[in-house]
Amino acid sequence: MNLKGQIIRQLNPDLINILACLKQTRGIDFSHYRPRMLGRRVAARLAKLGMDDYALYLQRLENDPAECDELIDVIAINVSSFFRDPIVIEIMSQKILPEMIEKKSHLGVRELRVWSAGCAAGEEIYSLAICIKEALKKSDKTWANWTNCLFGTDIDNSALQRAAKAVYPRESLLETKLGVVDKYFEPLAENFMLKLAIRSMVHFSQDDLTSEKTDSPAESVFGEFDLIFCRNVLIYFNRDLQLRVLSKFLRSLVPGGYLVLGSSETLTEEIAPWFKVVDSHNKIYQKLTGKLA
């Protein structure tokens, strides 16, 4: 079924045409996103522009590529901050990462592979990079010999450009300990720039999680991730698309690998049997060993 056939009963024709324009010009398919959310986001963009004519706005999209990017940014809502969920970060730092490092050391493997799906402007994956560096220093005297392959992906290219620059306002660091700020950030006018030691750990690339063409970021070459973060992304998808994305994560995780979702998200009934619940409140799951996805 084509784009219009999928959502025509839930969205007005003008909005359907706007989404079709985004798909044609940017290759991004929002057809499986929740209709009410889509309607609110597009309406908010029109209101900001002082417009109330959807047909006229469609003409603007067709003639102004920059406006397509602006609308994608509004729909994607790239809002994040460093260490924004202290409890989850604490569990990662004190339990998950040390156990992961110890297990890999016993196997003679010194590589960690992490994927932040829906990484926005990079705050979350950079936070994980800092945690990994600190955990390695505590767990392994030869920590400098480890290879850390961290990947951040998002549908919004403008957000990825901001992530690559790694320059953030003070508001993005409100949950960050002063010692961490002093150690890993450099003041830059009224902002803060992340130091190269952390920036160099992360690779960013554009990726549409809803696509059936790929299972993992193109930059990663192959999947086999030890840890996947995808927080507050699935809530925007309908159930079928949630299942598609979770199946992708299942295939991309190594046995024993961890998946972390947002506080309002959970595994579908088809995917749940493949995981052990590590922390139900903080939505941390571990892929079971001995089962092939």
PDB file of C-alpha atoms in Angstrom:
ATOM      1  CA  MET A   1       0.000   0.000   0.000  1.00  0.00           C
ATOM      2  CA  ASN A   2       1.348   3.435  -0.888  1.00  0.00           C
ATOM      3  CA  LEU A   3       1.800   6.410   1.444  1.00  0.00           C
ATOM      4  CA  LYS A   4      -1.643   7.864   0.854  1.00  0.00           C
ATOM      5  CA  GLY A   5      -3.291   4.476   1.231  1.00  0.00           C
ATOM      6  CA  GLN A   6      -1.668   3.950   4.631  1.00  0.00           C
ATOM      7  CA  ILE A   7      -2.865   7.137   6.293  1.00  0.00           C
ATOM      8  CA  ILE A   8      -5.651   8.643   4.195  1.00  0.00           C
ATOM      9  CA  ARG A   9      -8.313   7.663   6.726  1.00  0.00           C
ATOM     10  CA  GLN A  10      -6.515   9.447   9.539  1.00  0.00           C
ATOM     11  CA  LEU A  11      -5.067  12.614   7.976  1.00  0.00           C
ATOM     12  CA  ASN A  12      -6.527  15.331   5.807  1.00  0.00           C
ATOM     13  CA  PRO A  13      -5.469  15.334   2.132  1.00  0.00           C
ATOM     14  CA  ASP A  14      -3.316  18.470   2.462  1.00  0.00           C
ATOM     15  CA  LEU A  15      -1.281  16.922   5.243  1.00  0.00           C
ATOM     16  CA  ILE A  16      -0.901  13.703   3.265  1.00  0.00           C
ATOM     17  CA  ASN A  17       0.520  15.707   0.372  1.00  0.00           C
ATOM     18  CA  ILE A  18       2.968  17.451   2.699  1.00  0.00           C
ATOM     19  CA  LEU A  19       4.271  14.122   3.994  1.00  0.00           C
ATOM     20  CA  ALA A  20       4.500  12.795   0.441  1.00  0.00           C
ATOM     21  CA  CYS A  21       6.586  15.853  -0.464  1.00  0.00           C
ATOM     22  CA  LEU A  22       9.024  15.104   2.374  1.00  0.00           C
ATOM     23  CA  LYS A  23       9.325  11.534   1.202  1.00  0.00           C
ATOM     24  CA  GLN A  24       9.969  12.583  -2.375  1.00  0.00           C
ATOM     25  CA  THR A  25      12.463  15.361  -1.634  1.00  0.00           C
ATOM     26  CA  ARG A  26      14.303  13.910   1.370  1.00  0.00           C
ATOM     27  CA  GLY A  27      13.548  10.181   1.172  1.00  0.00           C
ATOM     28  CA  ILE A  28      12.065  10.197   4.676  1.00  0.00           C
ATOM     29  CA  ASP A  29       8.803   8.329   5.202  1.00  0.00           C
ATOM     30  CA  PHE A  30       6.692   9.570   8.119  1.00  0.00           C
ATOM     31  CA  SER A  31       3.658   7.519   7.090  1.00  0.00           C
ATOM     32  CA  HIS A  32       3.892   5.196  10.100  1.00  0.00           C
ATOM     33  CA  TYR A  33       4.223   7.974  12.667  1.00  0.00           C
ATOM     34  CA  ARG A  34       1.246   8.583  14.901  1.00  0.00           C
ATOM     35  CA  PRO A  35      -1.283  10.723  12.984  1.00  0.00           C
ATOM     36  CA  ARG A  36      -2.222  13.049  15.838  1.00  0.00           C
ATOM     37  CA  MET A  37       1.409  13.826  16.551  1.00  0.00           C
ATOM     38  CA  LEU A  38       2.063  14.558  12.880  1.00  0.00           C
ATOM     39  CA  GLY A  39      -0.915  16.859  12.704  1.00  0.00           C
ATOM     40  CA  ARG A  40       0.205  18.804  15.783  1.00  0.00           C
ATOM     41  CA  ARG A  41       3.792  19.201  14.577  1.00  0.00           C
ATOM     42  CA  VAL A  42       2.882  20.411  11.097  1.00  0.00           C
ATOM     43  CA  ALA A  43       0.259  22.776  12.535  1.00  0.00           C
ATOM     44  CA  ALA A  44       2.883  24.170  14.915  1.00  0.00           C
ATOM     45  CA  ARG A  45       5.233  24.859  12.009  1.00  0.00           C
ATOM     46  CA  LEU A  46       2.524  26.659  10.055  1.00  0.00           C
ATOM     47  CA  ALA A  47       1.629  28.733  13.115  1.00  0.00           C
ATOM     48  CA  LYS A  48       5.258  29.783  13.560  1.00  0.00           C
ATOM     49  CA  LEU A  49       5.328  30.930   9.945  1.00  0.00           C
ATOM     50  CA  GLY A  50       2.034  32.787  10.345  1.00  0.00           C
ATOM     51  CA  MET A  51       0.327  30.546   7.801  1.00  0.00           C
ATOM     52  CA  ASP A  52      -2.987  28.702   7.895  1.00  0.00           C
ATOM     53  CA  ASP A  53      -3.200  27.438   4.312  1.00  0.00           C
ATOM     54  CA  TYR A  54      -1.815  23.918   3.927  1.00  0.00           C
ATOM     55  CA  ALA A  55      -1.915  24.044   0.141  1.00  0.00           C
ATOM     56  CA  LEU A  56       0.123  27.251   0.155  1.00  0.00           C
ATOM     57  CA  TYR A  57       2.586  25.713   2.587  1.00  0.00           C
ATOM     58  CA  LEU A  58       2.947  22.698   0.283  1.00  0.00           C
ATOM     59  CA  GLN A  59       3.970  25.050  -2.504  1.00  0.00           C
ATOM     60  CA  ARG A  60       6.608  26.511  -0.226  1.00  0.00           C
ATOM     61  CA  LEU A  61       7.964  23.052   0.558  1.00  0.00           C
ATOM     62  CA  GLU A  62       8.170  22.194  -3.120  1.00  0.00           C
ATOM     63  CA  ASN A  63      10.136  25.373  -3.877  1.00  0.00           C
ATOM     64  CA  ASP A  64      12.246  25.722  -0.726  1.00  0.00           C
ATOM     65  CA  PRO A  65      14.424  22.709   0.206  1.00  0.00           C
ATOM     66  CA  ALA A  66      15.499  24.455   3.414  1.00  0.00           C
ATOM     67  CA  GLU A  67      11.887  24.464   4.609  1.00  0.00           C
ATOM     68  CA  CYS A  68      11.758  20.678   4.172  1.00  0.00           C
ATOM     69  CA  ASP A  69      14.665  20.415   6.598  1.00  0.00           C
ATOM     70  CA  GLU A  70      12.967  22.787   9.031  1.00  0.00           C
ATOM     71  CA  LEU A  71       9.789  20.692   9.021  1.00  0.00           C
ATOM     72  CA  ILE A  72      11.726  17.462   9.500  1.00  0.00           C
ATOM     73  CA  ASP A  73      13.430  19.061  12.493  1.00  0.00           C
ATOM     74  CA  VAL A  74      10.023  19.992  13.963  1.00  0.00           C
ATOM     75  CA  ILE A  75       8.591  16.506  13.448  1.00  0.00           C
ATOM     76  CA  ALA A  76      11.666  14.768  14.834  1.00  0.00           C
ATOM     77  CA  ILE A  77      11.843  17.048  17.928  1.00  0.00           C
ATOM     78  CA  ASN A  78      15.545  16.872  18.691  1.00  0.00           C
ATOM     79  CA  VAL A  79      15.499  17.759  22.378  1.00  0.00           C
ATOM     80  CA  SER A  80      18.119  16.234  24.646  1.00  0.00           C
ATOM     81  CA  SER A  81      20.833  17.026  27.183  1.00  0.00           C
ATOM     82  CA  PHE A  82      23.930  15.425  28.670  1.00  0.00           C
ATOM     83  CA  PHE A  83      23.288  12.773  31.343  1.00  0.00           C
ATOM     84  CA  ARG A  84      19.581  13.632  31.140  1.00  0.00           C
ATOM     85  CA  ASP A  85      18.487  10.514  33.048  1.00  0.00           C
ATOM     86  CA  PRO A  86      20.920  10.221  35.978  1.00  0.00           C
ATOM     87  CA  ILE A  87      19.536   6.898  37.203  1.00  0.00           C
ATOM     88  CA  VAL A  88      20.020   5.170  33.846  1.00  0.00           C
ATOM     89  CA  ILE A  89      23.498   6.655  33.523  1.00  0.00           C
ATOM     90  CA  GLU A  90      24.363   5.458  37.042  1.00  0.00           C
ATOM     91  CA  ILE A  91      23.245   1.910  36.214  1.00  0.00           C
ATOM     92  CA  MET A  92      25.348   2.003  33.061  1.00  0.00           C
ATOM     93  CA  SER A  93      28.414   3.344  34.878  1.00  0.00           C
ATOM     94  CA  GLN A  94      28.239   1.204  37.995  1.00  0.00           C
ATOM     95  CA  LYS A  95      26.854  -2.095  36.708  1.00  0.00           C
ATOM     96  CA  ILE A  96      26.360  -2.652  32.981  1.00  0.00           C
ATOM     97  CA  LEU A  97      29.604  -1.235  31.579  1.00  0.00           C
ATOM     98  CA  PRO A  98      31.932  -2.794  34.198  1.00  0.00           C
ATOM     99  CA  GLU A  99      30.306  -6.204  33.695  1.00  0.00           C
ATOM    100  CA  MET A 100      30.541  -5.825  29.928  1.00  0.00           C
ATOM    101  CA  ILE A 101      34.207  -4.844  30.109  1.00  0.00           C
ATOM    102  CA  GLU A 102      35.052  -7.730  32.443  1.00  0.00           C
ATOM    103  CA  LYS A 103      33.291 -10.256  30.224  1.00  0.00           C
ATOM    104  CA  LYS A 104      35.080  -9.030  27.117  1.00  0.00           C
ATOM    105  CA  SER A 105      38.438  -9.038  28.899  1.00  0.00           C
ATOM    106  CA  HIS A 106      37.993 -12.693  29.827  1.00  0.00           C
ATOM    107  CA  LEU A 107      37.293 -13.460  26.173  1.00  0.00           C
ATOM    108  CA  GLY A 108      40.399 -11.570  25.103  1.00  0.00           C
ATOM    109  CA  VAL A 109      38.335  -8.982  23.252  1.00  0.00           C
ATOM    110  CA  ARG A 110      39.032  -5.298  23.782  1.00  0.00           C
ATOM    111  CA  GLU A 111      36.316  -3.641  21.760  1.00  0.00           C
ATOM    112  CA  LEU A 112      32.983  -2.067  22.681  1.00  0.00           C
ATOM    113  CA  ARG A 113      30.330  -1.362  20.054  1.00  0.00           C
ATOM    114  CA  VAL A 114      27.489   1.017  20.914  1.00  0.00           C
ATOM    115  CA  TRP A 115      24.634   2.451  18.841  1.00  0.00           C
ATOM    116  CA  SER A 116      22.513   5.442  19.851  1.00  0.00           C
ATOM    117  CA  ALA A 117      19.494   5.369  17.515  1.00  0.00           C
ATOM    118  CA  GLY A 118      17.720   8.712  17.335  1.00  0.00           C
ATOM    119  CA  CYS A 119      20.730  10.484  18.799  1.00  0.00           C
ATOM    120  CA  ALA A 120      19.485  14.048  18.098  1.00  0.00           C
ATOM    121  CA  ALA A 121      22.407  16.480  18.542  1.00  0.00           C
ATOM    122  CA  GLY A 122      24.658  13.857  20.133  1.00  0.00           C
ATOM    123  CA  GLU A 123      24.261  14.539  23.848  1.00  0.00           C
ATOM    124  CA  GLU A 124      23.294  10.963  24.725  1.00  0.00           C
ATOM    125  CA  ILE A 125      25.953   9.108  22.747  1.00  0.00           C
ATOM    126  CA  TYR A 126      28.626  11.526  23.946  1.00  0.00           C
ATOM    127  CA  SER A 127      27.455  10.939  27.521  1.00  0.00           C
ATOM    128  CA  LEU A 128      27.878   7.215  26.957  1.00  0.00           C
ATOM    129  CA  ALA A 129      31.337   7.804  25.484  1.00  0.00           C
ATOM    130  CA  ILE A 130      32.371   9.631  28.653  1.00  0.00           C
ATOM    131  CA  CYS A 131      30.959   6.825  30.808  1.00  0.00           C
ATOM    132  CA  ILE A 132      32.801   4.198  28.766  1.00  0.00           C
ATOM    133  CA  LYS A 133      36.118   6.030  29.024  1.00  0.00           C
ATOM    134  CA  GLU A 134      35.713   6.368  32.801  1.00  0.00           C
ATOM    135  CA  ALA A 135      34.631   2.737  33.216  1.00  0.00           C
ATOM    136  CA  LEU A 136      37.596   1.474  31.207  1.00  0.00           C
ATOM    137  CA  LYS A 137      40.026   3.495  33.310  1.00  0.00           C
ATOM    138  CA  LYS A 138      38.619   1.892  36.459  1.00  0.00           C
ATOM    139  CA  SER A 139      38.335  -1.653  35.090  1.00  0.00           C
ATOM    140  CA  ASP A 140      41.417  -2.178  32.926  1.00  0.00           C
ATOM    141  CA  LYS A 141      44.929  -0.802  33.388  1.00  0.00           C
ATOM    142  CA  THR A 142      45.422  -1.246  29.632  1.00  0.00           C
ATOM    143  CA  TRP A 143      42.294   0.789  28.842  1.00  0.00           C
ATOM    144  CA  ALA A 144      44.126   2.783  26.158  1.00  0.00           C
ATOM    145  CA  ASN A 145      44.384  -0.438  24.086  1.00  0.00           C
ATOM    146  CA  TRP A 146      40.610  -0.781  23.800  1.00  0.00           C
ATOM    147  CA  THR A 147      38.792   0.059  20.579  1.00  0.00           C
ATOM    148  CA  ASN A 148      35.563   1.963  21.140  1.00  0.00           C
ATOM    149  CA  CYS A 149      33.180   2.032  18.188  1.00  0.00           C
ATOM    150  CA  LEU A 150      30.268   4.315  19.010  1.00  0.00           C
ATOM    151  CA  PHE A 151      27.658   5.265  16.429  1.00  0.00           C
ATOM    152  CA  GLY A 152      25.005   7.958  16.583  1.00  0.00           C
ATOM    153  CA  THR A 153      22.233   8.014  13.990  1.00  0.00           C
ATOM    154  CA  ASP A 154      19.250  10.245  13.410  1.00  0.00           C
ATOM    155  CA  ILE A 155      16.771  11.004  10.663  1.00  0.00           C
ATOM    156  CA  ASP A 156      17.487  14.736  10.959  1.00  0.00           C
ATOM    157  CA  ASN A 157      20.647  15.778   9.138  1.00  0.00           C
ATOM    158  CA  SER A 158      20.709  19.239  10.724  1.00  0.00           C
ATOM    159  CA  ALA A 159      20.802  17.652  14.187  1.00  0.00           C
ATOM    160  CA  LEU A 160      23.698  15.440  13.090  1.00  0.00           C
ATOM    161  CA  GLN A 161      25.616  18.487  11.894  1.00  0.00           C
ATOM    162  CA  ARG A 162      25.230  20.018  15.346  1.00  0.00           C
ATOM    163  CA  ALA A 163      26.371  16.735  16.898  1.00  0.00           C
ATOM    164  CA  ALA A 164      29.524  16.687  14.792  1.00  0.00           C
ATOM    165  CA  LYS A 165      30.404  20.232  15.895  1.00  0.00           C
ATOM    166  CA  ALA A 166      29.889  19.217  19.560  1.00  0.00           C
ATOM    167  CA  VAL A 167      29.282  22.772  20.780  1.00  0.00           C
ATOM    168  CA  TYR A 168      26.526  23.043  23.388  1.00  0.00           C
ATOM    169  CA  PRO A 169      24.851  25.745  25.471  1.00  0.00           C
ATOM    170  CA  ARG A 170      25.110  25.710  29.241  1.00  0.00           C
ATOM    171  CA  GLU A 171      21.521  24.425  29.473  1.00  0.00           C
ATOM    172  CA  SER A 172      22.604  21.133  27.907  1.00  0.00           C
ATOM    173  CA  LEU A 173      24.967  20.493  30.839  1.00  0.00           C
ATOM    174  CA  LEU A 174      22.649  21.129  33.780  1.00  0.00           C
ATOM    175  CA  GLU A 175      22.639  17.407  34.707  1.00  0.00           C
ATOM    176  CA  THR A 176      26.416  17.087  34.273  1.00  0.00           C
ATOM    177  CA  LYS A 177      28.739  17.011  37.276  1.00  0.00           C
ATOM    178  CA  LEU A 178      31.140  19.938  37.463  1.00  0.00           C
ATOM    179  CA  GLY A 179      34.120  17.604  37.497  1.00  0.00           C
ATOM    180  CA  VAL A 180      32.998  16.049  34.232  1.00  0.00           C
ATOM    181  CA  VAL A 181      32.470  19.466  32.652  1.00  0.00           C
ATOM    182  CA  ASP A 182      35.947  20.577  33.690  1.00  0.00           C
ATOM    183  CA  LYS A 183      37.523  17.355  32.448  1.00  0.00           C
ATOM    184  CA  TYR A 184      35.795  16.871  29.115  1.00  0.00           C
ATOM    185  CA  PHE A 185      34.587  20.308  27.956  1.00  0.00           C
ATOM    186  CA  GLU A 186      36.251  23.545  26.941  1.00  0.00           C
ATOM    187  CA  PRO A 187      34.529  26.948  27.381  1.00  0.00           C
ATOM    188  CA  LEU A 188      33.763  28.555  24.037  1.00  0.00           C
ATOM    189  CA  ALA A 189      32.233  32.045  24.324  1.00  0.00           C
ATOM    190  CA  GLU A 190      28.887  31.365  26.048  1.00  0.00           C
ATOM    191  CA  ASN A 191      28.935  27.678  25.089  1.00  0.00           C
ATOM    192  CA  PHE A 192      30.996  24.563  25.773  1.00  0.00           C
ATOM    193  CA  MET A 193      32.864  22.411  23.247  1.00  0.00           C
ATOM    194  CA  LEU A 194      33.410  18.730  23.898  1.00  0.00           C
ATOM    195  CA  LYS A 195      37.080  17.789  23.848  1.00  0.00           C
ATOM    196  CA  LEU A 196      38.504  15.866  20.913  1.00  0.00           C
ATOM    197  CA  ALA A 197      39.237  12.784  23.042  1.00  0.00           C
ATOM    198  CA  ILE A 198      35.481  12.155  23.302  1.00  0.00           C
ATOM    199  CA  ARG A 199      34.421  13.548  19.932  1.00  0.00           C
ATOM    200  CA  SER A 200      36.778  11.170  18.158  1.00  0.00           C
ATOM    201  CA  MET A 201      35.087   8.148  19.746  1.00  0.00           C
ATOM    202  CA  VAL A 202      31.759   8.708  17.954  1.00  0.00           C
ATOM    203  CA  HIS A 203      30.735   8.344  14.301  1.00  0.00           C
ATOM    204  CA  PHE A 204      27.544  10.084  13.145  1.00  0.00           C
ATOM    205  CA  SER A 205      25.414   9.228  10.123  1.00  0.00           C
ATOM    206  CA  GLN A 206      21.895   9.803   8.857  1.00  0.00           C
ATOM    207  CA  ASP A 207      19.628   6.800   9.202  1.00  0.00           C
ATOM    208  CA  ASP A 208      15.901   6.181   8.920  1.00  0.00           C
ATOM    209  CA  LEU A 209      15.032   3.550  11.510  1.00  0.00           C
ATOM    210  CA  THR A 210      11.814   2.792   9.661  1.00  0.00           C
ATOM    211  CA  SER A 211      13.655   1.695   6.521  1.00  0.00           C
ATOM    212  CA  GLU A 212      13.650  -2.001   5.713  1.00  0.00           C
ATOM    213  CA  LYS A 213      16.821  -1.671   3.636  1.00  0.00           C
ATOM    214  CA  THR A 214      19.302  -1.721   6.519  1.00  0.00           C
ATOM    215  CA  ASP A 215      19.650  -3.311   9.960  1.00  0.00           C
ATOM    216  CA  SER A 216      22.420  -1.113  11.333  1.00  0.00           C
ATOM    217  CA  PRO A 217      24.167   2.204  10.632  1.00  0.00           C
ATOM    218  CA  ALA A 218      26.033   2.246   7.319  1.00  0.00           C
ATOM    219  CA  GLU A 219      29.081   3.639   9.123  1.00  0.00           C
ATOM    220  CA  SER A 220      29.239   0.572  11.357  1.00  0.00           C
ATOM    221  CA  VAL A 221      29.731  -1.792   8.361  1.00  0.00           C
ATOM    222  CA  PHE A 222      28.035  -4.590  10.322  1.00  0.00           C
ATOM    223  CA  GLY A 223      25.848  -4.894  13.406  1.00  0.00           C
ATOM    224  CA  GLU A 224      26.915  -6.945  16.419  1.00  0.00           C
ATOM    225  CA  PHE A 225      26.424  -4.195  18.980  1.00  0.00           C
ATOM    226  CA  ASP A 226      27.047  -4.665  22.686  1.00  0.00           C
ATOM    227  CA  LEU A 227      24.671  -1.853  23.623  1.00  0.00           C
ATOM    228  CA  ILE A 228      21.851  -0.035  21.820  1.00  0.00           C
ATOM    229  CA  PHE A 229      20.194   3.090  23.196  1.00  0.00           C
ATOM    230  CA  CYS A 230      16.904   4.122  21.589  1.00  0.00           C
ATOM    231  CA  ARG A 231      15.055   6.331  24.031  1.00  0.00           C
ATOM    232  CA  ASN A 232      11.846   8.248  23.355  1.00  0.00           C
ATOM    233  CA  VAL A 233      11.745   7.374  19.665  1.00  0.00           C
ATOM    234  CA  LEU A 234       9.369   4.402  19.550  1.00  0.00           C
ATOM    235  CA  ILE A 235       6.597   6.461  21.171  1.00  0.00           C
ATOM    236  CA  TYR A 236       6.148   8.280  17.850  1.00  0.00           C
ATOM    237  CA  PHE A 237       5.599   5.059  15.863  1.00  0.00           C
ATOM    238  CA  ASN A 238       2.532   2.883  15.474  1.00  0.00           C
ATOM    239  CA  ARG A 239       2.713  -0.699  16.694  1.00  0.00           C
ATOM    240  CA  ASP A 240       3.725  -2.253  13.361  1.00  0.00           C
ATOM    241  CA  LEU A 241       6.624   0.139  13.009  1.00  0.00           C
ATOM    242  CA  GLN A 242       7.682  -0.428  16.610  1.00  0.00           C
ATOM    243  CA  LEU A 243       7.877  -4.149  15.866  1.00  0.00           C
ATOM    244  CA  ARG A 244       9.938  -3.495  12.736  1.00  0.00           C
ATOM    245  CA  VAL A 245      12.430  -1.312  14.599  1.00  0.00           C
ATOM    246  CA  LEU A 246      12.695  -3.618  17.617  1.00  0.00           C
ATOM    247  CA  SER A 247      13.279  -6.575  15.280  1.00  0.00           C
ATOM    248  CA  LYS A 248      16.112  -4.596  13.724  1.00  0.00           C
ATOM    249  CA  PHE A 249      17.653  -4.026  17.151  1.00  0.00           C
ATOM    250  CA  LEU A 250      17.273  -7.697  18.010  1.00  0.00           C
ATOM    251  CA  ARG A 251      19.196  -8.711  14.901  1.00  0.00           C
ATOM    252  CA  SER A 252      21.874  -6.067  15.534  1.00  0.00           C
ATOM    253  CA  LEU A 253      22.624  -7.014  19.139  1.00  0.00           C
ATOM    254  CA  VAL A 254      25.116  -9.688  20.104  1.00  0.00           C
ATOM    255  CA  PRO A 255      23.813 -12.391  22.478  1.00  0.00           C
ATOM    256  CA  GLY A 256      24.037 -10.867  25.934  1.00  0.00           C
ATOM    257  CA  GLY A 257      23.923  -7.337  24.485  1.00  0.00           C
ATOM    258  CA  TYR A 258      21.797  -4.637  26.100  1.00  0.00           C
ATOM    259  CA  LEU A 259      18.884  -2.560  24.795  1.00  0.00           C
ATOM    260  CA  VAL A 260      17.756   0.603  26.598  1.00  0.00           C
ATOM    261  CA  LEU A 261      14.408   2.219  25.774  1.00  0.00           C
ATOM    262  CA  GLY A 262      12.635   5.331  27.010  1.00  0.00           C
ATOM    263  CA  SER A 263      10.596   5.384  30.210  1.00  0.00           C
ATOM    264  CA  SER A 264       7.274   5.256  28.308  1.00  0.00           C
ATOM    265  CA  GLU A 265       8.374   2.510  25.915  1.00  0.00           C
ATOM    266  CA  THR A 266       8.441  -1.261  26.143  1.00  0.00           C
ATOM    267  CA  LEU A 267       9.096  -4.376  24.078  1.00  0.00           C
ATOM    268  CA  THR A 268       6.307  -5.759  21.916  1.00  0.00           C
ATOM    269  CA  GLU A 269       4.961  -9.197  22.778  1.00  0.00           C
ATOM    270  CA  GLU A 270       6.737 -10.688  19.731  1.00  0.00           C
ATOM    271  CA  ILE A 271      10.138  -9.349  20.800  1.00  0.00           C
ATOM    272  CA  ALA A 272       9.887  -9.722  24.598  1.00  0.00           C
ATOM    273  CA  PRO A 273      10.694 -13.500  24.690  1.00  0.00           C
ATOM    274  CA  TRP A 274      14.134 -12.780  23.224  1.00  0.00           C
ATOM    275  CA  PHE A 275      15.150 -10.562  26.141  1.00  0.00           C
ATOM    276  CA  LYS A 276      15.701 -10.715  29.871  1.00  0.00           C
ATOM    277  CA  VAL A 277      14.384  -7.752  31.847  1.00  0.00           C
ATOM    278  CA  VAL A 278      17.328  -6.200  33.679  1.00  0.00           C
ATOM    279  CA  ASP A 279      15.464  -3.193  35.047  1.00  0.00           C
ATOM    280  CA  SER A 280      11.748  -2.903  34.286  1.00  0.00           C
ATOM    281  CA  HIS A 281      11.410   0.643  35.628  1.00  0.00           C
ATOM    282  CA  ASN A 282      14.332   2.029  33.607  1.00  0.00           C
ATOM    283  CA  LYS A 283      13.563  -0.149  30.561  1.00  0.00           C
ATOM    284  CA  ILE A 284      16.896  -1.945  30.358  1.00  0.00           C
ATOM    285  CA  TYR A 285      16.846  -5.322  28.594  1.00  0.00           C
ATOM    286  CA  GLN A 286      19.462  -7.961  27.810  1.00  0.00           C
ATOM    287  CA  LYS A 287      19.313 -10.185  24.746  1.00  0.00           C
ATOM    288  CA  LEU A 288      19.207 -13.826  25.773  1.00  0.00           C
ATOM    289  CA  THR A 289      22.116 -16.056  24.861  1.00  0.00           C
ATOM    290  CA  GLY A 290      21.596 -19.363  23.099  1.00  0.00           C
ATOM    291  CA  LYS A 291      18.883 -17.962  20.811  1.00  0.00           C
ATOM    292  CA  LEU A 292      19.425 -16.896  17.220  1.00  0.00           C
ATOM    293  CA  ALA A 293      17.459 -13.896  15.947  1.00  0.00           C
TER     294      ALA A 293
END
